[in-house]
Coordinates of C-alpha atoms in Angstrom, one line a residue:
M13 CA 0.0 0.1 0.0
S14 CA 2.9 2.5 0.9
D15 CA 4.5 1.6 -2.4
L16 CA 1.8 2.1 -4.3
G17 CA 0.9 5.5 -2.5
V18 CA 4.3 6.7 -3.1
G19 CA 4.3 5.4 -6.6
G20 CA 1.1 7.2 -6.9
L21 CA 2.3 10.3 -5.4
R22 CA 5.4 10.2 -7.8
A23 CA 3.4 10.1 -11.1
S24 CA 1.2 12.9 -9.7
G25 CA 4.2 15.2 -9.1
H26 CA 5.6 14.3 -12.5
R27 CA 2.7 15.3 -14.5
A28 CA 2.5 18.5 -12.7
T29 CA 6.0 19.8 -13.5
T30 CA 5.3 19.2 -17.2
K31 CA 2.1 21.2 -17.1
R32 CA 4.2 24.0 -15.8
A33 CA 6.6 24.0 -18.1
R34 CA 4.6 23.7 -21.3
G35 CA 2.6 26.9 -20.0
C36 CA 6.1 28.7 -19.8
V37 CA 6.9 28.3 -23.6
P38 CA 3.9 30.7 -24.8
V39 CA 5.1 33.2 -22.5
L40 CA 8.7 33.0 -23.5
I41 CA 7.6 33.2 -27.4
A42 CA 5.5 36.1 -26.2
L43 CA 8.5 37.8 -24.6
L44 CA 10.9 37.0 -27.7
V45 CA 8.2 38.5 -30.4
I46 CA 7.7 41.5 -27.8
A47 CA 11.6 41.9 -27.8
V48 CA 11.9 41.5 -31.6
L49 CA 9.0 44.0 -32.3
A50 CA 10.4 46.5 -29.8
G51 CA 14.2 46.4 -31.2
F52 CA 12.7 46.6 -34.8
A53 CA 10.6 49.8 -33.5
Y54 CA 13.5 51.1 -32.1
V55 CA 15.8 51.0 -35.0
K56 CA 13.1 52.4 -37.1
G57 CA 12.6 55.1 -35.0
V58 CA 16.4 56.1 -34.9
D59 CA 16.6 56.1 -38.2
F60 CA 13.3 58.2 -38.4
I61 CA 14.6 60.5 -36.0
K62 CA 18.0 60.8 -38.3
A63 CA 16.0 61.3 -41.0
R64 CA 14.3 64.2 -39.4
L65 CA 17.3 65.5 -38.4
S66 CA 19.7 65.0 -41.0
G67 CA 17.2 65.4 -44.0
P68 CA 16.9 63.8 -47.3
E69 CA 19.9 61.8 -48.7
D70 CA 22.4 63.7 -50.7
Y71 CA 25.6 63.5 -52.3
S72 CA 28.6 65.7 -51.6
G73 CA 30.3 67.6 -54.2
S74 CA 30.1 68.5 -57.5
G75 CA 29.9 65.0 -59.0
V76 CA 32.0 62.7 -61.0
N77 CA 32.4 61.9 -64.5
P78 CA 30.7 60.5 -66.8
T79 CA 28.5 63.5 -67.6
V80 CA 24.7 62.9 -67.9
K81 CA 22.2 64.5 -70.4
V82 CA 19.1 65.9 -68.5
E83 CA 16.2 67.5 -70.2
V84 CA 13.8 69.7 -68.5
K85 CA 10.5 69.8 -70.2
A86 CA 7.8 72.6 -70.3
G87 CA 5.6 72.0 -67.2
D88 CA 8.1 70.6 -65.2
T89 CA 8.0 71.2 -61.6
A90 CA 10.7 71.0 -59.0
T91 CA 9.7 67.5 -58.0
D92 CA 9.4 66.3 -61.8
I93 CA 13.0 67.7 -62.2
G94 CA 14.0 65.8 -59.0
N95 CA 12.9 62.8 -60.3
T96 CA 14.3 63.0 -63.8
L97 CA 17.6 63.7 -61.6
Y98 CA 17.2 60.8 -59.4
D99 CA 16.4 58.6 -62.2
K100 CA 19.6 59.6 -64.2
G101 CA 21.8 59.2 -61.2
V102 CA 22.7 62.6 -60.8
V103 CA 21.0 63.4 -57.2
K104 CA 21.0 60.6 -54.4
S105 CA 17.4 61.6 -53.6
V106 CA 14.3 63.7 -55.2
G107 CA 13.7 65.0 -51.4
A108 CA 17.4 66.6 -51.6
F109 CA 16.9 68.5 -54.8
T110 CA 13.4 69.9 -54.1
D111 CA 14.5 71.0 -50.4
A112 CA 17.4 72.7 -52.5
A113 CA 15.0 74.2 -54.7
S114 CA 12.4 75.6 -52.5
A115 CA 15.3 77.0 -50.1
D116 CA 16.5 79.4 -53.8
Q117 CA 14.3 81.7 -55.8
R118 CA 16.4 81.0 -58.7
S119 CA 14.6 77.8 -59.1
L120 CA 11.2 79.4 -60.6
S121 CA 13.9 80.4 -63.6
I122 CA 14.9 76.9 -65.0
Q123 CA 14.6 77.3 -68.3
V124 CA 13.4 74.6 -70.7
G125 CA 16.2 72.7 -72.6
S126 CA 19.0 70.3 -72.1
Y127 CA 21.6 70.4 -69.6
L128 CA 24.8 68.5 -69.3
L129 CA 25.7 67.4 -65.4
K130 CA 27.6 64.9 -63.6
S131 CA 26.6 61.6 -61.6
K132 CA 26.5 61.6 -57.8
M133 CA 26.1 65.7 -57.5
S134 CA 24.9 67.2 -54.5
A135 CA 21.5 68.9 -55.3
R136 CA 22.8 72.0 -54.7
S137 CA 25.2 71.7 -57.0
A138 CA 22.9 70.3 -59.6
L139 CA 20.5 73.4 -59.0
E140 CA 23.7 75.6 -59.5
V141 CA 23.9 74.3 -63.3
L142 CA 19.9 74.2 -63.8
V143 CA 19.5 77.9 -63.2
N144 CA 22.2 78.9 -65.4
P145 CA 20.9 79.7 -68.8
A146 CA 24.5 79.6 -70.3
A147 CA 24.5 76.0 -69.5
I148 CA 21.6 75.0 -71.8
I149 CA 23.0 72.9 -74.6
K150 CA 22.5 74.9 -77.6
N151 CA 21.8 73.3 -80.9
P152 CA 23.8 74.2 -84.1
T153 CA 22.6 77.2 -85.7
V154 CA 22.6 78.6 -89.2
T155 CA 22.2 82.4 -89.8
I156 CA 20.7 84.2 -93.0
P157 CA 21.6 87.6 -93.0
E158 CA 18.8 90.2 -94.5
G159 CA 19.4 90.8 -98.4
L160 CA 20.4 87.4 -99.6
R161 CA 18.9 85.9 -102.6
A162 CA 17.5 82.1 -102.6
Q163 CA 20.7 80.8 -104.2
E164 CA 22.7 82.2 -102.0
I165 CA 20.4 81.4 -99.0
L166 CA 21.1 77.8 -100.0
A167 CA 24.7 78.1 -100.5
A168 CA 25.0 79.6 -96.6
I169 CA 23.0 76.8 -95.4
A170 CA 24.9 74.3 -97.1
K171 CA 28.4 76.1 -95.7
Q172 CA 26.9 75.8 -92.1
T173 CA 25.3 72.6 -91.8
D174 CA 25.9 69.3 -92.8
L175 CA 22.8 69.5 -94.8
T176 CA 23.9 69.1 -98.9
P177 CA 23.4 71.4 -101.9
K178 CA 21.4 68.5 -103.5
A179 CA 19.3 68.1 -100.8
L180 CA 18.6 71.9 -100.2
K181 CA 18.1 72.4 -104.1
A182 CA 15.3 69.5 -104.1
A183 CA 13.5 70.8 -101.2
Y184 CA 13.9 74.7 -102.9
D185 CA 12.4 72.9 -105.9
D186 CA 9.5 71.2 -104.2
T187 CA 7.7 74.7 -103.7
A188 CA 4.4 72.9 -103.1
A189 CA 5.8 71.5 -99.9
L190 CA 7.1 75.1 -98.5
G191 CA 4.0 76.4 -97.4
L192 CA 4.3 79.6 -99.6
P193 CA 1.8 82.0 -99.0
D194 CA -0.7 82.1 -102.4
Y195 CA 0.6 85.6 -103.0
A196 CA 4.2 84.4 -103.7
K197 CA 2.8 82.6 -106.8
G198 CA 4.8 79.5 -106.4
D199 CA 8.5 81.1 -106.4
P200 CA 10.1 81.0 -103.1
E201 CA 12.6 84.2 -103.8
G202 CA 11.9 86.6 -101.1
Y203 CA 10.1 84.3 -98.8
L204 CA 12.8 82.6 -96.9
F205 CA 13.1 84.9 -94.0
P206 CA 16.2 86.1 -93.0
S207 CA 17.1 84.9 -89.2
T208 CA 18.7 82.5 -87.1
Y209 CA 17.7 78.8 -87.1
D210 CA 18.5 75.8 -84.9
V211 CA 19.6 72.8 -87.0
K212 CA 19.0 69.6 -84.9
K213 CA 20.4 66.3 -86.3
S214 CA 16.4 65.5 -87.4
T215 CA 16.5 68.7 -88.9
T216 CA 16.3 67.9 -92.9
A217 CA 16.5 70.4 -95.6
A218 CA 12.6 70.8 -96.6
G219 CA 12.2 71.3 -92.9
L220 CA 14.4 74.0 -92.4
L221 CA 13.3 75.8 -95.8
H222 CA 9.6 75.4 -94.6
E223 CA 10.7 76.8 -91.2
M224 CA 12.2 79.4 -93.1
V225 CA 8.9 80.4 -95.2
A226 CA 6.9 79.9 -92.0
K227 CA 8.7 82.5 -90.3
F228 CA 8.1 85.0 -93.2
V229 CA 4.2 84.0 -93.0
S230 CA 4.6 84.9 -89.2
E231 CA 6.5 88.3 -89.9
A232 CA 3.9 89.1 -92.4
E233 CA 1.0 88.6 -90.6
A234 CA 2.4 90.5 -87.6
L235 CA 2.7 93.7 -89.9
G236 CA -0.6 92.9 -91.1
L237 CA 0.9 92.9 -94.6
E238 CA -2.0 92.0 -96.5
K239 CA -4.1 94.7 -95.0
Q240 CA -1.8 97.4 -95.0
A241 CA -1.0 96.5 -98.8
A242 CA -4.6 96.7 -99.4
A243 CA -5.0 100.3 -98.0
L244 CA -1.7 101.4 -100.1
G245 CA -3.7 99.9 -103.1
E246 CA -0.7 97.5 -103.9
S247 CA -0.8 93.9 -103.8
P248 CA 1.1 91.6 -101.1
T249 CA 3.4 90.5 -104.1
D250 CA 4.5 93.9 -105.1
I251 CA 5.1 94.9 -101.3
V252 CA 7.8 91.8 -101.0
T253 CA 9.1 93.1 -104.1
I254 CA 9.5 96.7 -102.9
A255 CA 10.8 95.3 -99.8
S256 CA 13.5 93.5 -101.7
L257 CA 14.6 96.5 -103.8
V258 CA 14.6 98.7 -100.5
Q259 CA 16.6 95.9 -98.7
A260 CA 19.3 95.9 -101.3
E261 CA 19.3 99.7 -102.2
S262 CA 19.2 101.2 -98.7
P263 CA 21.3 101.5 -95.4
P264 CA 19.0 100.7 -92.1
D265 CA 18.6 104.2 -91.5
D266 CA 17.2 105.3 -94.7
M267 CA 14.9 102.5 -95.7
A268 CA 11.7 104.4 -95.4
K269 CA 13.0 107.3 -97.6
V270 CA 14.1 104.8 -100.4
A271 CA 10.8 103.1 -100.2
S272 CA 9.4 106.9 -100.9
V273 CA 11.5 106.8 -103.9
V274 CA 10.2 103.5 -105.5
Y275 CA 6.4 104.6 -104.9
N276 CA 7.2 108.5 -106.3
R277 CA 8.9 106.7 -109.5
L278 CA 6.0 104.2 -109.7
A279 CA 3.5 106.9 -109.9
A280 CA 5.5 109.1 -111.9
G281 CA 6.0 106.4 -114.8
M282 CA 9.7 106.4 -114.4
P283 CA 11.9 103.8 -114.7
L284 CA 13.3 102.6 -111.3
Q285 CA 17.0 102.6 -112.6
F286 CA 18.4 100.4 -109.6
D287 CA 21.7 98.9 -110.4
S288 CA 20.6 96.1 -108.0
T289 CA 18.2 94.5 -110.0
L290 CA 20.5 94.5 -113.1
H291 CA 23.5 92.5 -110.8
Y292 CA 20.2 90.3 -109.9
A293 CA 19.4 89.5 -113.4
I294 CA 23.3 88.4 -113.9
D295 CA 23.8 86.7 -110.4
S296 CA 26.7 89.2 -109.7
R297 CA 27.5 91.4 -106.7
G298 CA 29.2 94.8 -108.1
E299 CA 29.4 98.6 -108.2
I300 CA 26.8 101.0 -107.1
Q301 CA 26.5 102.7 -110.7
T302 CA 27.0 100.0 -113.5
S303 CA 28.3 100.1 -117.1
S304 CA 26.2 101.5 -119.7
D305 CA 26.2 98.0 -121.6
L306 CA 24.9 96.5 -118.6
Q307 CA 22.4 99.2 -118.5
N308 CA 21.3 98.2 -121.9
L309 CA 20.9 94.3 -120.9
D310 CA 17.7 92.6 -122.4
S311 CA 16.0 91.2 -119.3
P312 CA 12.9 91.7 -117.6
Y313 CA 14.7 93.0 -114.4
N314 CA 16.5 95.8 -116.2
T315 CA 15.0 98.5 -114.4
Y316 CA 16.8 101.1 -116.6
K317 CA 15.1 100.2 -119.9
L318 CA 11.5 98.9 -118.3
T319 CA 9.3 100.9 -116.0
G320 CA 7.3 99.3 -113.0
L321 CA 8.8 96.2 -110.5
T322 CA 10.7 93.6 -111.5
P323 CA 9.0 90.3 -111.9
T324 CA 9.7 88.7 -108.8
P325 CA 11.6 90.0 -105.4
I326 CA 15.5 90.2 -105.8
D327 CA 16.5 89.2 -102.3
S328 CA 14.9 88.2 -99.2
P329 CA 14.0 91.3 -97.1
G330 CA 13.9 91.4 -93.3
E331 CA 11.2 93.3 -90.9
A332 CA 12.5 96.5 -91.4
A333 CA 12.5 96.7 -94.9
L334 CA 9.1 95.1 -95.3
K335 CA 8.0 97.8 -92.7
A336 CA 9.2 100.6 -95.1
A337 CA 7.5 99.1 -98.0
L338 CA 4.3 99.2 -95.6
E339 CA 5.3 102.6 -94.5
P340 CA 7.0 104.8 -96.8
A341 CA 8.1 108.2 -96.0
K342 CA 6.3 111.3 -97.5
T343 CA 8.8 112.7 -99.6
D344 CA 9.0 114.5 -102.9
Y345 CA 12.4 112.4 -103.5
L346 CA 12.9 110.7 -106.8
Y347 CA 16.7 110.3 -106.6
F348 CA 19.0 109.1 -104.4
V349 CA 22.9 108.0 -104.1
T350 CA 24.8 106.7 -101.3
V351 CA 28.1 109.4 -101.3
N352 CA 30.4 107.6 -98.7
L353 CA 30.6 103.9 -98.7
A354 CA 32.2 103.9 -95.3
T355 CA 29.5 105.6 -93.5
G356 CA 26.6 104.5 -95.6
E357 CA 25.7 108.1 -96.0
T358 CA 23.0 108.5 -98.7
K359 CA 21.5 111.8 -100.0
F360 CA 18.2 112.2 -101.8
A361 CA 17.2 114.6 -104.1
A362 CA 13.6 115.8 -105.7
T363 CA 15.3 117.3 -109.0
L364 CA 17.8 115.6 -111.5
A365 CA 20.3 118.6 -110.8
E366 CA 20.2 118.2 -107.5
H367 CA 20.7 114.4 -107.9
N368 CA 23.7 115.0 -110.3
R369 CA 25.3 117.4 -107.7
N370 CA 25.2 114.4 -105.5
V371 CA 26.6 111.8 -108.0
A372 CA 29.4 114.2 -108.4
E373 CA 30.2 114.0 -104.6
Y374 CA 30.0 110.3 -104.7
R375 CA 32.2 110.5 -107.8
K376 CA 35.0 112.7 -105.7
Y377 CA 34.9 110.4 -102.8
C378 CA 35.8 107.5 -105.1
E379 CA 38.9 109.3 -106.3
T380 CA 40.2 108.9 -102.8
S381 CA 38.8 105.4 -101.5
D382 CA 39.1 101.8 -102.6
A383 CA 35.7 101.3 -101.5
C384 CA 34.3 102.3 -104.9

């Protein structure tokens, strides 16, 4: 009985110990989970505090090579630009750039365009590049001055760009694709507007010439060319032709007066007697006063033998010449001559006698000048 009793007590004591051990396991697991979570929360909390105290991640310095091309598009916000910089590996975080931009009023003046930056730049260094307009990558350009003839314009483009003379000639001859105004009558002479044009890798000969014609159309609309031509009793075609003559014959300050001579001579039924038209006829550039042989040239551009305007413009006039053709000075002048080629001094006259005196002054000038 006693052995059984002892045995029973031992058995009962073993079961109690096992139950107590099993009851501690969940507690230990719970404590472990709590400890892990607490540690995780602590690390994250420290990181959060550090982030708050130190700000967004940022590189230091002005960056390293290689360079990176970054494009700022119209309507881009500081965040948009920051994302572009981050995606390109320029800045370490978008926040670093937006913080730098918000602290600098110059960021509001960042211009649309392409920029070259470096990899791993500080946000401040990247911003310094973007707020500098001189840092914008410029496309190659071609500059066409006022007064060039169409063939001279094509030659200038070929010289200044990679576009070939053959491609330019083909584009020029395809007049239907140039976007010429109706009053050009299918002839581009005079309608390739003188200006400076961007030439990208994608620019074609046809695209560039079309842009030049579009620039003319835009300038003509701004000047109210068709409406003002009608008010003068002239066709838009004639206005462009008169402007081309003014461009060829006049220094900048005298364009309105030269235009008045054109109108006065046309009204009087007098031949214009412009040497520039003779040079156009033979595709030359030359003296102010042409020879008698050239003045007897059989050509529709010979304004010594024929009255009225030339069949087409003789060059591409600029804005000032077009404006002078639309707003000529009110004078009784019928003659003019440049008496000093170095200064461009031009004298006007209402009578032939006065004009002859001015011509004599020009000839005397030429006796001592190599410019004639």
